[in-house]
Tab-separated table of C-alpha atoms in Angstrom:
chain	number	residue	atom	x	y	z
A	21	MET	CA	-11.582	13.411	-38.290
A	22	ALA	CA	-15.137	14.788	-38.313
A	23	ALA	CA	-15.668	18.533	-39.811
A	24	PRO	CA	-15.094	21.187	-37.316
A	25	PRO	CA	-18.113	23.044	-35.952
A	26	THR	CA	-19.027	26.300	-36.831
A	27	THR	CA	-16.718	29.042	-35.789
A	28	GLN	CA	-16.267	33.028	-35.765
A	29	PRO	CA	-14.097	34.358	-38.404
A	30	ASN	CA	-11.271	35.209	-35.587
A	31	GLY	CA	-11.627	31.375	-34.998
A	32	THR	CA	-13.183	31.484	-31.648
A	33	SER	CA	-16.411	29.406	-30.847
A	34	THR	CA	-19.698	31.303	-31.185
A	35	PRO	CA	-20.500	33.392	-27.779
A	36	THR	CA	-23.160	31.979	-25.943
A	37	SER	CA	-26.174	33.493	-23.827
A	38	THR	CA	-25.374	33.192	-19.806
A	39	ASN	CA	-29.287	32.090	-19.198
A	40	LYS	CA	-28.534	28.993	-21.505
A	41	PRO	CA	-28.120	25.850	-19.616
A	42	ALA	CA	-24.852	24.146	-19.892
A	43	VAL	CA	-24.447	21.778	-22.445
A	44	ILE	CA	-22.049	18.870	-21.464
A	45	CYS	CA	-20.813	16.296	-24.011
A	46	VAL	CA	-20.015	12.891	-22.251
A	47	PHE	CA	-17.851	10.400	-24.131
A	48	CYS	CA	-18.161	6.851	-22.577
A	49	GLY	CA	-18.198	3.212	-23.357
A	50	ALA	CA	-21.094	1.274	-24.562
A	51	SER	CA	-19.838	-1.392	-22.138
A	52	PRO	CA	-20.192	-1.629	-18.206
A	53	GLY	CA	-16.562	-2.207	-17.552
A	54	THR	CA	-15.579	-5.249	-15.241
A	55	SER	CA	-15.361	-2.841	-12.125
A	56	PRO	CA	-18.662	-1.608	-10.571
A	57	ALA	CA	-17.088	1.798	-10.019
A	58	HIS	CA	-17.468	2.633	-13.788
A	59	LEU	CA	-21.340	2.305	-13.772
A	60	ALA	CA	-21.349	4.209	-10.084
A	61	ALA	CA	-19.448	7.057	-11.681
A	62	ALA	CA	-21.670	7.551	-14.373
A	63	ARG	CA	-24.870	7.739	-12.238
A	64	LEU	CA	-22.728	9.870	-9.737
A	65	LEU	CA	-22.255	12.170	-12.965
A	66	ALA	CA	-25.617	12.564	-13.719
A	67	GLN	CA	-26.586	13.731	-10.291
A	68	ALA	CA	-23.642	16.285	-10.790
A	69	LEU	CA	-25.258	17.377	-13.960
A	70	HIS	CA	-28.766	17.290	-12.485
A	71	ALA	CA	-27.429	19.579	-9.592
A	72	SER	CA	-26.019	22.029	-12.127
A	73	ASN	CA	-29.106	22.127	-14.293
A	74	ALA	CA	-26.905	20.727	-17.005
A	75	HIS	CA	-27.949	19.312	-20.205
A	76	LEU	CA	-26.344	16.181	-21.583
A	77	VAL	CA	-25.731	15.626	-25.258
A	78	TYR	CA	-24.055	11.902	-25.826
A	79	GLY	CA	-23.603	9.078	-28.259
A	80	GLY	CA	-27.195	7.721	-27.898
A	81	GLY	CA	-26.670	4.433	-26.524
A	82	THR	CA	-28.783	2.554	-24.080
A	83	VAL	CA	-26.420	0.003	-22.632
A	84	GLY	CA	-23.163	0.269	-20.503
A	85	LEU	CA	-22.043	3.660	-19.230
A	86	MET	CA	-23.836	5.491	-21.948
A	87	GLY	CA	-27.145	4.028	-20.896
A	88	GLU	CA	-26.390	4.170	-17.186
A	89	LEU	CA	-25.560	7.884	-17.364
A	90	ALA	CA	-28.651	8.742	-19.810
A	91	LYS	CA	-31.484	7.175	-18.238
A	92	THR	CA	-30.007	8.582	-14.572
A	93	LEU	CA	-30.212	12.078	-15.643
A	94	VAL	CA	-33.666	11.352	-17.209
A	95	SER	CA	-35.009	10.145	-13.905
A	96	LEU	CA	-33.964	13.187	-12.353
A	97	SER	CA	-34.132	16.123	-14.740
A	98	GLY	CA	-36.464	14.892	-17.220
A	99	PRO	CA	-36.517	13.520	-20.950
A	100	GLN	CA	-35.544	17.093	-22.392
A	101	ALA	CA	-32.205	17.289	-20.470
A	102	VAL	CA	-30.817	14.444	-22.433
A	103	HIS	CA	-29.959	14.229	-26.402
A	104	GLY	CA	-28.663	10.988	-27.807
A	105	ILE	CA	-27.212	11.238	-31.215
A	106	ILE	CA	-26.324	7.726	-32.897
A	107	PRO	CA	-25.719	6.825	-36.382
A	108	ARG	CA	-27.845	4.393	-38.055
A	109	ALA	CA	-25.531	1.530	-38.110
A	110	LEU	CA	-25.337	1.598	-34.427
A	111	MET	CA	-29.024	0.899	-34.247
A	112	ARG	CA	-28.397	-2.837	-34.492
A	113	PHE	CA	-26.991	-2.721	-31.138
A	114	GLU	CA	-30.271	-1.419	-29.703
A	115	ARG	CA	-32.549	-4.027	-28.730
A	116	ASN	CA	-31.268	-6.325	-31.443
A	117	THR	CA	-32.735	-3.790	-34.049
A	118	ASP	CA	-31.807	-4.197	-37.749
A	119	PRO	CA	-31.461	-0.639	-39.118
A	120	ASN	CA	-31.988	-1.872	-42.641
A	121	GLY	CA	-34.817	-0.863	-44.546
A	122	GLU	CA	-36.463	0.926	-41.572
A	123	SER	CA	-37.410	4.579	-41.830
A	124	ILE	CA	-35.680	7.329	-39.357
A	125	GLU	CA	-38.710	7.585	-37.754
A	126	ALA	CA	-39.288	3.991	-36.894
A	127	LEU	CA	-35.957	3.771	-35.608
A	128	GLU	CA	-36.042	6.807	-33.275
A	129	LYS	CA	-39.168	5.180	-31.574
A	130	VAL	CA	-36.849	2.262	-30.771
A	131	ILE	CA	-35.004	4.132	-27.861
A	132	ASP	CA	-37.846	5.070	-25.540
A	133	GLU	CA	-37.680	9.139	-24.982
A	134	SER	CA	-39.191	8.757	-21.514
A	135	LYS	CA	-36.502	6.518	-20.125
A	136	PHE	CA	-33.253	7.747	-22.303
A	137	GLY	CA	-34.439	11.131	-23.630
A	138	ARG	CA	-34.565	12.438	-27.178
A	139	THR	CA	-32.558	10.520	-29.938
A	140	THR	CA	-31.624	11.771	-33.225
A	141	ILE	CA	-30.343	9.335	-35.669
A	142	VAL	CA	-27.736	10.433	-38.253
A	143	PRO	CA	-26.000	8.852	-41.036
A	144	ASP	CA	-22.495	8.705	-39.990
A	145	MET	CA	-20.052	9.125	-37.207
A	146	HIS	CA	-18.785	12.347	-38.342
A	147	THR	CA	-22.377	13.708	-38.179
A	148	ARG	CA	-23.032	12.610	-34.810
A	149	LYS	CA	-19.447	14.248	-33.497
A	150	HIS	CA	-20.341	17.627	-35.427
A	151	MET	CA	-23.546	17.654	-33.871
A	152	MET	CA	-22.656	16.888	-30.437
A	153	ALA	CA	-19.705	19.601	-30.848
A	154	GLN	CA	-22.070	22.170	-31.865
A	155	GLU	CA	-24.586	21.679	-29.204
A	156	VAL	CA	-21.568	22.122	-26.725
A	157	ILE	CA	-20.443	25.371	-28.455
A	158	SER	CA	-23.939	26.797	-28.423
A	159	GLY	CA	-24.676	25.727	-24.704
A	160	GLY	CA	-24.553	28.126	-21.893
A	161	GLU	CA	-21.660	28.761	-19.111
A	162	GLY	CA	-19.831	25.723	-17.984
A	163	SER	CA	-20.419	23.891	-21.260
A	164	GLY	CA	-17.724	21.094	-22.363
A	165	PHE	CA	-16.433	17.787	-23.015
A	166	VAL	CA	-16.081	15.169	-20.775
A	167	ALA	CA	-14.661	11.788	-20.854
A	168	LEU	CA	-15.657	8.847	-18.898
A	169	SER	CA	-14.070	5.439	-18.988
A	170	GLY	CA	-14.557	3.764	-22.596
A	171	GLY	CA	-12.849	2.196	-25.443
A	172	TYR	CA	-11.159	3.047	-28.980
A	173	GLY	CA	-14.323	5.233	-29.829
A	174	THR	CA	-14.326	7.201	-26.593
A	175	LEU	CA	-10.345	7.874	-26.886
A	176	GLU	CA	-10.674	9.118	-30.313
A	177	GLU	CA	-13.420	11.412	-29.859
A	178	LEU	CA	-11.580	12.863	-26.646
A	179	MET	CA	-8.481	13.447	-28.630
A	180	GLU	CA	-10.309	14.874	-31.468
A	181	VAL	CA	-11.916	17.589	-29.135
A	182	VAL	CA	-8.277	18.433	-27.298
A	183	THR	CA	-6.952	18.878	-30.866
A	184	TRP	CA	-9.954	21.309	-31.862
A	185	ASN	CA	-9.191	23.349	-28.554
A	186	GLN	CA	-5.513	23.435	-29.435
A	187	LEU	CA	-6.173	24.652	-32.774
A	188	GLY	CA	-8.655	27.351	-31.606
A	189	ILE	CA	-11.759	25.588	-33.386
A	190	HIS	CA	-13.527	25.799	-29.986
A	191	GLU	CA	-13.128	27.216	-26.567
A	192	ARG	CA	-14.899	24.680	-24.241
A	193	GLY	CA	-13.195	22.704	-21.635
A	194	VAL	CA	-12.077	19.225	-21.658
A	195	VAL	CA	-12.408	17.065	-18.785
A	196	VAL	CA	-11.077	13.595	-18.025
A	197	PHE	CA	-13.098	11.761	-15.125
A	198	ASN	CA	-10.593	9.371	-13.992
A	199	VAL	CA	-12.292	6.576	-12.230
A	200	GLU	CA	-9.785	4.380	-10.166
A	201	GLY	CA	-6.996	5.413	-12.501
A	202	TYR	CA	-8.587	4.575	-15.660
A	203	TRP	CA	-7.022	7.406	-17.563
A	204	ASP	CA	-3.657	7.376	-15.718
A	205	GLY	CA	-1.785	6.024	-18.650
A	206	LEU	CA	-3.157	8.847	-20.952
A	207	LEU	CA	-2.196	11.657	-18.568
A	208	GLU	CA	1.417	10.244	-18.260
A	209	TRP	CA	1.582	10.147	-21.925
A	210	VAL	CA	0.615	13.924	-21.983
A	211	ARG	CA	3.212	14.701	-19.709
A	212	LYS	CA	5.780	12.252	-21.738
A	213	ALA	CA	4.784	14.223	-25.210
A	214	VAL	CA	5.737	17.437	-23.373
A	215	GLU	CA	8.667	16.355	-22.298
A	216	THR	CA	10.019	15.066	-25.546
A	217	GLY	CA	8.890	17.940	-27.226
A	218	PHE	CA	5.723	16.661	-29.371
A	219	VAL	CA	3.203	18.803	-27.208
A	220	GLY	CA	4.148	22.390	-26.162
A	221	GLU	CA	4.326	23.157	-22.550
A	222	GLY	CA	1.583	25.791	-23.027
A	223	ASN	CA	-0.753	23.257	-24.174
A	224	LYS	CA	-0.198	20.772	-21.516
A	225	GLY	CA	-3.314	21.901	-19.768
A	226	ILE	CA	-5.933	21.516	-22.511
A	227	MET	CA	-7.138	18.303	-20.875
A	228	VAL	CA	-7.854	18.467	-17.185
A	229	GLU	CA	-8.285	15.805	-14.983
A	230	ALA	CA	-11.391	15.285	-12.232
A	231	ARG	CA	-11.500	12.339	-9.750
A	232	THR	CA	-15.173	12.660	-8.850
A	233	ALA	CA	-18.436	13.683	-10.550
A	234	ASP	CA	-18.571	17.141	-8.627
A	235	GLU	CA	-15.090	17.893	-9.424
A	236	VAL	CA	-15.928	17.305	-13.540
A	237	VAL	CA	-18.624	20.218	-13.147
A	238	GLU	CA	-16.457	22.379	-11.227
A	239	ARG	CA	-13.228	22.037	-13.583
A	240	LEU	CA	-15.675	22.589	-16.465
A	241	LYS	CA	-17.191	25.866	-14.877
A	242	GLY	CA	-13.655	27.147	-14.002
A	243	TYR	CA	-11.914	25.992	-17.295
A	244	ARG	CA	-9.195	28.516	-18.763
A	245	ASN	CA	-7.674	27.794	-21.993
A	246	ALA	CA	-4.121	26.791	-22.445
A	247	GLU	CA	-1.853	29.831	-23.094
A	248	GLY	CA	-0.129	27.911	-26.065
A	249	ARG	CA	-3.414	27.091	-28.028
A	250	PHE	CA	-2.533	28.329	-32.010
A	251	LYS	CA	-4.035	31.357	-33.058
A	252	LEU	CA	-5.731	30.111	-36.399
A	253	LYS	CA	-8.539	31.661	-38.275
A	254	TRP	CA	-11.339	29.200	-39.142
A	255	GLY	CA	-14.333	29.917	-41.196
A	256	GLU	CA	-12.812	32.158	-43.566
A	257	LYS	CA	-13.303	31.769	-47.326
């Protein structure tokens, strides 16, 4: 698990200015999936973010759902609306680049900012997740975390921010964009975990479902924290 982002002494996330744009972190696959609905959903989500003047922070890839989401939003809102954060080791997937021996400055130029937005290269996965979370926490009203379709990494990132919400490390919304029932199994698991006593009834709503891109933005804007969240204090010496 990555180091938690900065919190106030009382365990809540840093308050934000209402005039800041929402910052939405999207976890999603570096593959397109076998159904065209997944790439279509990435494009629709970019359109919804543009319509709400939201900024995107994401895993920094240029292929699969990641790339489709980023380049669509850049085409609509401009490069300043997108920030990709990618570990150095994963740069080998970007245009067959070998990251060994290359400077950070050289590697960052591999990804075209005019097409995919600003890219920051970090040393490891933990730094990537910490930076993405901190941008969301520092964002304006309606900031939060969204999971589009993806694989092991997407699921791991999603569950980490769900856990951080339960522990009181952040207060941001967590939404699963359920395209063609992709996340049905996960949502059923939550229900089963509540039923069998491993997730409290008061925490079953930490993760909320959206079935359209517009619903994603609406769910984040209207997000209410679960009543069962742990009242833990973070950041104390």
